[in-house]
PDB file of C-alpha atoms in Angstrom:
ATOM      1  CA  UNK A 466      89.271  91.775  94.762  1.00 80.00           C
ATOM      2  CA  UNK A 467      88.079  92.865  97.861  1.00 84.00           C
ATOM      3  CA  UNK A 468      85.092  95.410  98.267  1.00 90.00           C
ATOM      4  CA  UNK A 469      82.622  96.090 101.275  1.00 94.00           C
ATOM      5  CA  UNK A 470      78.940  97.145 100.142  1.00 95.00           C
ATOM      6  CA  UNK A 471      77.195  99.198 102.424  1.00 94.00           C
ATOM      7  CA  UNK A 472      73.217  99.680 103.094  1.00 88.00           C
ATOM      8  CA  UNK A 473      72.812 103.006 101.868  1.00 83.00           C
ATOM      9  CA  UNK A 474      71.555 105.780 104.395  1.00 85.00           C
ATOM     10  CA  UNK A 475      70.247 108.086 105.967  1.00 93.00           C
ATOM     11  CA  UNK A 476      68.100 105.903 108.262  1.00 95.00           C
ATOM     12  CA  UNK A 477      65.790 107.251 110.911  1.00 97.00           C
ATOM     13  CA  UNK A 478      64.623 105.854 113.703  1.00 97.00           C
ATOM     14  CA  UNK A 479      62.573 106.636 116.684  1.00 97.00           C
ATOM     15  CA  UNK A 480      64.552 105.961 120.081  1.00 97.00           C
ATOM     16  CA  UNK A 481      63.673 102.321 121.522  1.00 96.00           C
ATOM     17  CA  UNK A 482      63.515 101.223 117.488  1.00 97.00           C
ATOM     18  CA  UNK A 483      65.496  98.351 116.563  1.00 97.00           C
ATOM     19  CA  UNK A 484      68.266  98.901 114.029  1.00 97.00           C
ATOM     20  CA  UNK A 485      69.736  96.706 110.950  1.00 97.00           C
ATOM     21  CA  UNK A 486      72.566  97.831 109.031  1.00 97.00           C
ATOM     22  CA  UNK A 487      73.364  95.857 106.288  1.00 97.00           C
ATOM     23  CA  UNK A 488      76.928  94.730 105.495  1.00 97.00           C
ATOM     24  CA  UNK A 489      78.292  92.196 102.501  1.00 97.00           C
ATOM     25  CA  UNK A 490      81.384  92.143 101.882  1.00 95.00           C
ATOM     26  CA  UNK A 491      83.755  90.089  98.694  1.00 94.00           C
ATOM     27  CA  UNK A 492      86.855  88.734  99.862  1.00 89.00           C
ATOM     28  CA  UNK A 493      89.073  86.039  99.177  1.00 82.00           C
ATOM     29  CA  UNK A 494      90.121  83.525 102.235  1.00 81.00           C
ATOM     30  CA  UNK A 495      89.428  84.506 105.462  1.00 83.00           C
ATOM     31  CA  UNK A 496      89.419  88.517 106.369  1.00 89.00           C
ATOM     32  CA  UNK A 497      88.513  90.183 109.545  1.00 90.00           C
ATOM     33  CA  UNK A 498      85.499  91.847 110.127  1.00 93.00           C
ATOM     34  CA  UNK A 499      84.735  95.356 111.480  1.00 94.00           C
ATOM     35  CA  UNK A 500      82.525  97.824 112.380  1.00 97.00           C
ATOM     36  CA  UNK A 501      83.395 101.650 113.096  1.00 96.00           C
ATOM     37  CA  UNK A 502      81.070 104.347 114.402  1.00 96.00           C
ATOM     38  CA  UNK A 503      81.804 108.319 113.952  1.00 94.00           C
ATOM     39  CA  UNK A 504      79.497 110.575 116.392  1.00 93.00           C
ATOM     40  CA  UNK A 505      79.227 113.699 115.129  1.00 88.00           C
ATOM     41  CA  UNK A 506      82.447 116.160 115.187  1.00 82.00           C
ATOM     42  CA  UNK A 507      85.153 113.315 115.721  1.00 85.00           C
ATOM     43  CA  UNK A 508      87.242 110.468 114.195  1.00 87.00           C
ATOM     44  CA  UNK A 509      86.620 106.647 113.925  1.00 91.00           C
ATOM     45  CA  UNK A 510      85.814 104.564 117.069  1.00 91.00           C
ATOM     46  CA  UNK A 511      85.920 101.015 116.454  1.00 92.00           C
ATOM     47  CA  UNK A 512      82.509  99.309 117.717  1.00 96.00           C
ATOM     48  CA  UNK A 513      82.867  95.717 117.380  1.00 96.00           C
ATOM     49  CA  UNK A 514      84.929  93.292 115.336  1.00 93.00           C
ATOM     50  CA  UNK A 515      85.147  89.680 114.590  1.00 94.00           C
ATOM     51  CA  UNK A 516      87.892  87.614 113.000  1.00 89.00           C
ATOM     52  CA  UNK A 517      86.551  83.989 111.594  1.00 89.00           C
ATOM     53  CA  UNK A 518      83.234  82.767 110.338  1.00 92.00           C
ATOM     54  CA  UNK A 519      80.592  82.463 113.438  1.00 95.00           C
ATOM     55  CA  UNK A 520      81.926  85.154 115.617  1.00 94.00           C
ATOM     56  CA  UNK A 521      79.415  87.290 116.810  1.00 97.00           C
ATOM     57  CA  UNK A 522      81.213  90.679 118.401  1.00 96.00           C
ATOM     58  CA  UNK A 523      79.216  92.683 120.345  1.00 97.00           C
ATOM     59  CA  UNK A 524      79.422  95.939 122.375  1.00 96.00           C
ATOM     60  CA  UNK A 525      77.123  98.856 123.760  1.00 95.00           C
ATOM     61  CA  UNK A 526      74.294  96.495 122.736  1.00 97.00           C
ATOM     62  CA  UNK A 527      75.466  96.389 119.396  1.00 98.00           C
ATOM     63  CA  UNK A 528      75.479  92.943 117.830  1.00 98.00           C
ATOM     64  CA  UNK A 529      76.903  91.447 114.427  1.00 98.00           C
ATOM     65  CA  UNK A 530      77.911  88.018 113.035  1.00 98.00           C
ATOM     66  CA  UNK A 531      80.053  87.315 110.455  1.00 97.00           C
ATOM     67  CA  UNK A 532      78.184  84.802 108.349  1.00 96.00           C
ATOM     68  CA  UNK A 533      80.883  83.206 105.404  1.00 93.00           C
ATOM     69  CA  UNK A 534      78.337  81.551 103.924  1.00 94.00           C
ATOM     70  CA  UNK A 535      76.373  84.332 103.057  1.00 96.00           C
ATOM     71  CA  UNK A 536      79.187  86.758 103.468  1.00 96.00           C
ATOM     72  CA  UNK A 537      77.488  89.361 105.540  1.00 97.00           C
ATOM     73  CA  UNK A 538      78.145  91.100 108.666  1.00 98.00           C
ATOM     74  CA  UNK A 539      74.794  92.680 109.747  1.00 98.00           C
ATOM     75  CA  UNK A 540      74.996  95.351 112.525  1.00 98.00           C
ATOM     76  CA  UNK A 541      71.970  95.166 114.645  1.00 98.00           C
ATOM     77  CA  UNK A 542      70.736  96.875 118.016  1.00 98.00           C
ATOM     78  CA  UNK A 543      67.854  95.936 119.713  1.00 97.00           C
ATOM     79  CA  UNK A 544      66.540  99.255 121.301  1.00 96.00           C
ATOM     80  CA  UNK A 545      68.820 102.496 120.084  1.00 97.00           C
ATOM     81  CA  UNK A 546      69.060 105.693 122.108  1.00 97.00           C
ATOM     82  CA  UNK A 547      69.219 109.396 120.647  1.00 97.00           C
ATOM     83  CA  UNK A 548      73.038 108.964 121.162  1.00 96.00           C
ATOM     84  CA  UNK A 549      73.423 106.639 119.103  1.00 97.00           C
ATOM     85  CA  UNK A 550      73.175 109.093 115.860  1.00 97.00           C
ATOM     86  CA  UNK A 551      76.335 108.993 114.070  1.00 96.00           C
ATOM     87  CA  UNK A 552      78.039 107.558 111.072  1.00 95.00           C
ATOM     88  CA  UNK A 553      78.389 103.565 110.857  1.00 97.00           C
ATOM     89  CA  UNK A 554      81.188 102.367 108.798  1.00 96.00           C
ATOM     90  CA  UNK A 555      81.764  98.415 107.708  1.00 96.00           C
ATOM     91  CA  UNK A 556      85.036  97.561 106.921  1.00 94.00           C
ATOM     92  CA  UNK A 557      87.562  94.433 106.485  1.00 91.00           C
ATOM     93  CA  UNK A 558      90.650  93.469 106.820  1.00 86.00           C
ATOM     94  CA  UNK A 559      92.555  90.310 104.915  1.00 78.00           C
ATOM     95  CA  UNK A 560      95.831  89.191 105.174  1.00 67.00           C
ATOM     96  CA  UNK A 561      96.511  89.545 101.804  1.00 61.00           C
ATOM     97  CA  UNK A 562      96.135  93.887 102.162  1.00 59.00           C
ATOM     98  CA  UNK A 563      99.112  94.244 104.380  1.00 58.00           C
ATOM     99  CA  UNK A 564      97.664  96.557 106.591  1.00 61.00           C
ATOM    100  CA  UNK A 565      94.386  98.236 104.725  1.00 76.00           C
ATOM    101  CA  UNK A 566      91.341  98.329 105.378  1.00 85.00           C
ATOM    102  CA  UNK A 567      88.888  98.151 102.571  1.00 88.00           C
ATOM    103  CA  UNK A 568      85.907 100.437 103.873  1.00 90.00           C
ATOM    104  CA  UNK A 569      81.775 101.014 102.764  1.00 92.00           C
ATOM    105  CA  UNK A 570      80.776 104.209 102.260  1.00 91.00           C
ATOM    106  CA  UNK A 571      79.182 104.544 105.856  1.00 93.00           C
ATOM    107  CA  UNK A 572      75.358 104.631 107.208  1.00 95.00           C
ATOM    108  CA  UNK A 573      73.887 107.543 108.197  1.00 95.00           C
ATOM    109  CA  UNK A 574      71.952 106.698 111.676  1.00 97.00           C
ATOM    110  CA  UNK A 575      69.377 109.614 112.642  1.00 96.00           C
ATOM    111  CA  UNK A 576      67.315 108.864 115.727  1.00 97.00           C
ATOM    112  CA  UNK A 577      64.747 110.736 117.192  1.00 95.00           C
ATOM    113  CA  UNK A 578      63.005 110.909 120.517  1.00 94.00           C
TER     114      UNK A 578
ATOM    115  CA  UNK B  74      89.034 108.934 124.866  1.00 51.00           C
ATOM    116  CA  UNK B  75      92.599 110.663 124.134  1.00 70.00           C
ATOM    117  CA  UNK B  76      95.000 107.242 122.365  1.00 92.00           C
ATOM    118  CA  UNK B  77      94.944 109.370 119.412  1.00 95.00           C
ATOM    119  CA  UNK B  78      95.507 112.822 119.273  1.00 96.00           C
ATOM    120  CA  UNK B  79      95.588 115.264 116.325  1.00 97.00           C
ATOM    121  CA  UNK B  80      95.950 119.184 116.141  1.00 97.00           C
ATOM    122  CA  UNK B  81      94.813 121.471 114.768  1.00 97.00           C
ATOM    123  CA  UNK B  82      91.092 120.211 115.066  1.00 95.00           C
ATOM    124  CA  UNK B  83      90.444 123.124 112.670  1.00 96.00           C
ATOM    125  CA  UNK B  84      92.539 124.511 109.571  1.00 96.00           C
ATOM    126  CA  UNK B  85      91.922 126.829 106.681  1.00 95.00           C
ATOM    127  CA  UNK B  86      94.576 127.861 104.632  1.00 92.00           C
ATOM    128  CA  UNK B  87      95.228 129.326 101.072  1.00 90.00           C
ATOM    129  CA  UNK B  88      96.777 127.489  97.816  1.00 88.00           C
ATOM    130  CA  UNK B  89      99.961 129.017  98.443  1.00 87.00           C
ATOM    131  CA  UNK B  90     100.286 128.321 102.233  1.00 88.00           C
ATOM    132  CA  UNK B  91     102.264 125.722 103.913  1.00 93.00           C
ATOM    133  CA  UNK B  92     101.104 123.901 107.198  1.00 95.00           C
ATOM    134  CA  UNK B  93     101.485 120.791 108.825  1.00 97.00           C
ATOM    135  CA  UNK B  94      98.903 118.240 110.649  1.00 98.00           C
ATOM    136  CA  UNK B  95     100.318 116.523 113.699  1.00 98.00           C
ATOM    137  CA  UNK B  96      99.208 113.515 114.960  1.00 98.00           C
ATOM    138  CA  UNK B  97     100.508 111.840 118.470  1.00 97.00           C
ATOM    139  CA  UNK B  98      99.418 108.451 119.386  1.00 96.00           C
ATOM    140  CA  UNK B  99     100.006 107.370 122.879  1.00 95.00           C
ATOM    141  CA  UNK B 100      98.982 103.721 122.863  1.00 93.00           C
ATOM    142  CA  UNK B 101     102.644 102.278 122.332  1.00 92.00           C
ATOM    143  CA  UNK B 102     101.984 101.393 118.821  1.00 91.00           C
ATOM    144  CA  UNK B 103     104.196 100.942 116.073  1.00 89.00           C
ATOM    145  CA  UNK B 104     101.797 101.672 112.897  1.00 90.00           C
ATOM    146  CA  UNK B 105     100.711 105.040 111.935  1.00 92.00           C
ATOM    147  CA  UNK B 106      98.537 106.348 109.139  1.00 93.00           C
ATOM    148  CA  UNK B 107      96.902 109.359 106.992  1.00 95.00           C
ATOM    149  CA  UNK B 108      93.487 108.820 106.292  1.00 94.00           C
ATOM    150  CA  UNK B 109      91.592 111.563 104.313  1.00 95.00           C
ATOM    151  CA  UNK B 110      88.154 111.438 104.690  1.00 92.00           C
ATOM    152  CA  UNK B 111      85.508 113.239 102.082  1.00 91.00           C
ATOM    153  CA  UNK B 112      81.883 113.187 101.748  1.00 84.00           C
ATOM    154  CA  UNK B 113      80.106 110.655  99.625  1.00 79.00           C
ATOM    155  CA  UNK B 114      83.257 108.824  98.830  1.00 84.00           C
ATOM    156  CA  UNK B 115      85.098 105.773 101.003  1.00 83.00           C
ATOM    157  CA  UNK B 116      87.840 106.856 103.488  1.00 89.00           C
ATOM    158  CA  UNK B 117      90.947 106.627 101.412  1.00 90.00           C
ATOM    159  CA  UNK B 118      94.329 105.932 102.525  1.00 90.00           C
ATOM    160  CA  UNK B 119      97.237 107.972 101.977  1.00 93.00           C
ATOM    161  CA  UNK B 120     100.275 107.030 103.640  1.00 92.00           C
ATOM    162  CA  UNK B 121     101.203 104.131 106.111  1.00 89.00           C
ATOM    163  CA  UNK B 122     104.295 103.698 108.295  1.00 90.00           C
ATOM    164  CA  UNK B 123     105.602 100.601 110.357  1.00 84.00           C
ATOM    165  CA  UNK B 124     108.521 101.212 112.587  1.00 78.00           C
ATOM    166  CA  UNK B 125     108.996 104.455 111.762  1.00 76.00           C
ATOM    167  CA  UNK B 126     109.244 103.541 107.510  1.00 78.00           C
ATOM    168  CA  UNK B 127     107.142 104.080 105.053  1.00 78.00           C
ATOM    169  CA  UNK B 128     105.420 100.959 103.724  1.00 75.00           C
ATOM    170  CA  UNK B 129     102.800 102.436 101.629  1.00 74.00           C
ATOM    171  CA  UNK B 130     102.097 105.909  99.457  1.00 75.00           C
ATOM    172  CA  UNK B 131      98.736 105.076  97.568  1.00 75.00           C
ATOM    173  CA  UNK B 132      99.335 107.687  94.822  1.00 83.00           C
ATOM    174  CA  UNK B 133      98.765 111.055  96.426  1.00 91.00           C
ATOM    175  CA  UNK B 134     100.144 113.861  94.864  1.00 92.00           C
ATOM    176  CA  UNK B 135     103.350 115.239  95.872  1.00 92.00           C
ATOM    177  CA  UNK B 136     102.117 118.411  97.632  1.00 94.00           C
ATOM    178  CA  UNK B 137     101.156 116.350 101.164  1.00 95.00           C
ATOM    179  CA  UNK B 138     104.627 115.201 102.747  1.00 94.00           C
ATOM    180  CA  UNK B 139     104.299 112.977 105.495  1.00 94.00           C
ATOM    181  CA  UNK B 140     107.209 112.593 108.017  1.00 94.00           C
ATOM    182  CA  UNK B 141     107.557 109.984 110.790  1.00 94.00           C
ATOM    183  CA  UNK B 142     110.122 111.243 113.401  1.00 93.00           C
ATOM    184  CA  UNK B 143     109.263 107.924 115.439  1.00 92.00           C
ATOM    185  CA  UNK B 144     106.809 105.660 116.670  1.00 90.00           C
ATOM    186  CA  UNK B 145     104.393 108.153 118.657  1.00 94.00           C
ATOM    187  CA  UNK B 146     104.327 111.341 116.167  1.00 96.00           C
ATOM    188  CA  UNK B 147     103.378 111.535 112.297  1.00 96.00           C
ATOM    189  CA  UNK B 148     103.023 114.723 110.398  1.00 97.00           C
ATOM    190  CA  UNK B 149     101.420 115.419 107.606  1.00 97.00           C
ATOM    191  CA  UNK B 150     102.943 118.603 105.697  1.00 97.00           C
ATOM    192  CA  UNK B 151     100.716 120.437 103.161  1.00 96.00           C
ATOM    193  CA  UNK B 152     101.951 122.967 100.680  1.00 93.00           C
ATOM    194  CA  UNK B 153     100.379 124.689  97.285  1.00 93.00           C
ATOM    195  CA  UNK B 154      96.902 122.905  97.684  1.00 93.00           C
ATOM    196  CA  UNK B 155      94.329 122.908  96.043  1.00 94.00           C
ATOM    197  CA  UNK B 156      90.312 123.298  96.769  1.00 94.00           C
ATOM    198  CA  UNK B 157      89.207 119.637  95.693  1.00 93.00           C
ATOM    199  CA  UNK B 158      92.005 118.839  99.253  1.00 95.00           C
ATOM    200  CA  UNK B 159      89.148 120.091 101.604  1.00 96.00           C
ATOM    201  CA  UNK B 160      88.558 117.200 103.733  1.00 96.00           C
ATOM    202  CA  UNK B 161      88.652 115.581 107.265  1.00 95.00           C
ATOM    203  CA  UNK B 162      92.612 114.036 107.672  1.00 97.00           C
ATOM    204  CA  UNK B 163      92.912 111.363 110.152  1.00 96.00           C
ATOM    205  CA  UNK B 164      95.331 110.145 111.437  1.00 96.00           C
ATOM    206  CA  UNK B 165      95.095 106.374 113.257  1.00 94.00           C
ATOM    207  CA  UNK B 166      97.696 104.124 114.751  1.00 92.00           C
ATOM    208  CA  UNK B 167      97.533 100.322 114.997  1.00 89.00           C
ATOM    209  CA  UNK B 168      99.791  97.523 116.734  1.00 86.00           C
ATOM    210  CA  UNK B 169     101.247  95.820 113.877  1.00 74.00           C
ATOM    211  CA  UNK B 170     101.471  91.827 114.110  1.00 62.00           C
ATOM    212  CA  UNK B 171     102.516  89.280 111.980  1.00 56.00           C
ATOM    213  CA  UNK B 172     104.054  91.215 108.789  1.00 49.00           C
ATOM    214  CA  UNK B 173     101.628  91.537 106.034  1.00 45.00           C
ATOM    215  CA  UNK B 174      98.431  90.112 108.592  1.00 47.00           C
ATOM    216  CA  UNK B 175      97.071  92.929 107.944  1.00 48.00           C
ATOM    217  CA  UNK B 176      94.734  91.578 111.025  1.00 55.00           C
ATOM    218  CA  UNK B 177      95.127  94.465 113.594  1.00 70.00           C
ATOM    219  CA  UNK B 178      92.632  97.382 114.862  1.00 82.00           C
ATOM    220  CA  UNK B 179      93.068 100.231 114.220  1.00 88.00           C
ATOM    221  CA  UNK B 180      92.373 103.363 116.593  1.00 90.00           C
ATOM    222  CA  UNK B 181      91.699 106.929 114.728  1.00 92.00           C
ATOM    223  CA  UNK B 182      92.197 110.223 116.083  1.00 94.00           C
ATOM    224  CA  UNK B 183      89.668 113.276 116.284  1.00 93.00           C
ATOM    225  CA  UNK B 184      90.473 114.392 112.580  1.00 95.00           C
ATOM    226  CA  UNK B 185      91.810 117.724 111.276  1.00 96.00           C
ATOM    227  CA  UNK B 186      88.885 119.540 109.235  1.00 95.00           C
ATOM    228  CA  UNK B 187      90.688 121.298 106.220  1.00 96.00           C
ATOM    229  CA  UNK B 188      89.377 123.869 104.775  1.00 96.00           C
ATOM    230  CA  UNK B 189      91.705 125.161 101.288  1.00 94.00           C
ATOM    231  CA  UNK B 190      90.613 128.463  99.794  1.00 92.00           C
TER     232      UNK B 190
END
């Protein structure tokens, strides 16, 4: 079946700090990629996605690549800012699942000044 | 960032009450969905419509109703409840593609925080 396996949290930081996340995921053919960030307070926001083997998506300085051969989809940041604290969530999406999205448990990101 | 909107942010209610969580997406969408989120365990979904029909009810019990009046609004009505329902409901709306892709993004709302006494 299809499961996502999280790096389990909290992780703390100190601002400037560079970040890894760990994702692996078990899928069969070719699923989609995502992850989701939840700031404190509010819902879901989806950070970055990528939909076939190679893709790197990227935004806010975020970074991950979906690597099939390893099946992993690493979030990493470079240099992360106080605001960045939240709730990271890896998820996928196959075409078998007719619309769900099978989820990790979320990473707790805690970064201080 | 207002695509998704949900209200009340903020609800406690008793076994015995009856309420409803509204959702309104405003991104033209034409998938909608109940998420319920609680701590330590994966978001789970509850309900999902396309077009305004119900396409999937992952066994939750009978006492959340959800009702799709169209494309932008989705309720979800709660009656008798019980403590273990306390939770963070979102709601999140996608743009559906090819059927059964399953492929698309989906954009969540702020979350209703439920609070059952």
């Amino acid at each position: 079946g299809n499961s996502v396996t999280q790096m389990e949290g909290p992780v703390t930081l100190s601002e400037e700090a560079f970040l890894t996340i760990n994702c692996t995921y078990t899928a069969t053919g070719y699923p989609s990629l995502f992850w989701y960030v939840q700031y404190p307070g509010e819902g879901l926001q989806l950070l970055l996605k990528a939909t076939k083997a190679d893709d790197k998506g990227s935004n806010k300085g975020f970074e991950a690549t979906y690597r099939k051969e390893t099946t992993s989809f690493h979030l990493e940041k470079g240099s992360v800012q106080v605001s960045d604290s939240a709730v990271y969530f890896c998820a996928l999406s196959n075409a078998g699942n007719n619309r769900k999205l099978i989820w990790g448990l979320g990473t707790s990101l805690a970064v201080n000044p | 960032e207002t695509g998704v909107t949900q209200t009340p942010r903020h609800l406690v209610m008793g076994m015995t009450n009856k309420k409803s969580l509204k959702c309104e997406q405003h991104l033209g969408h034409n998938a909608m969905y109940w998420y319920k989120q609680s701590a330590k365990k994966p978001l789970e979904l509850m309900f999902v419509y396309s077009l305004e029909e119900r396409v999937e009810n992952n066994s939750v019990p009978s006492r959340f109703s959800p009702e799709c009046p169209n494309s932008s609004h989705l309720f979800l009505h709660l009656h008798t409840l019980q403590p273990e329902d306390s939770a963070l409901y979102l709601c999140a709306s996608s743009q559906d593609g090819l059927a059964g892709r399953g492929l698309e993004t989906q954009y969540f709302g702020p979350g209703t925080r439920l609070l059952v006494l």
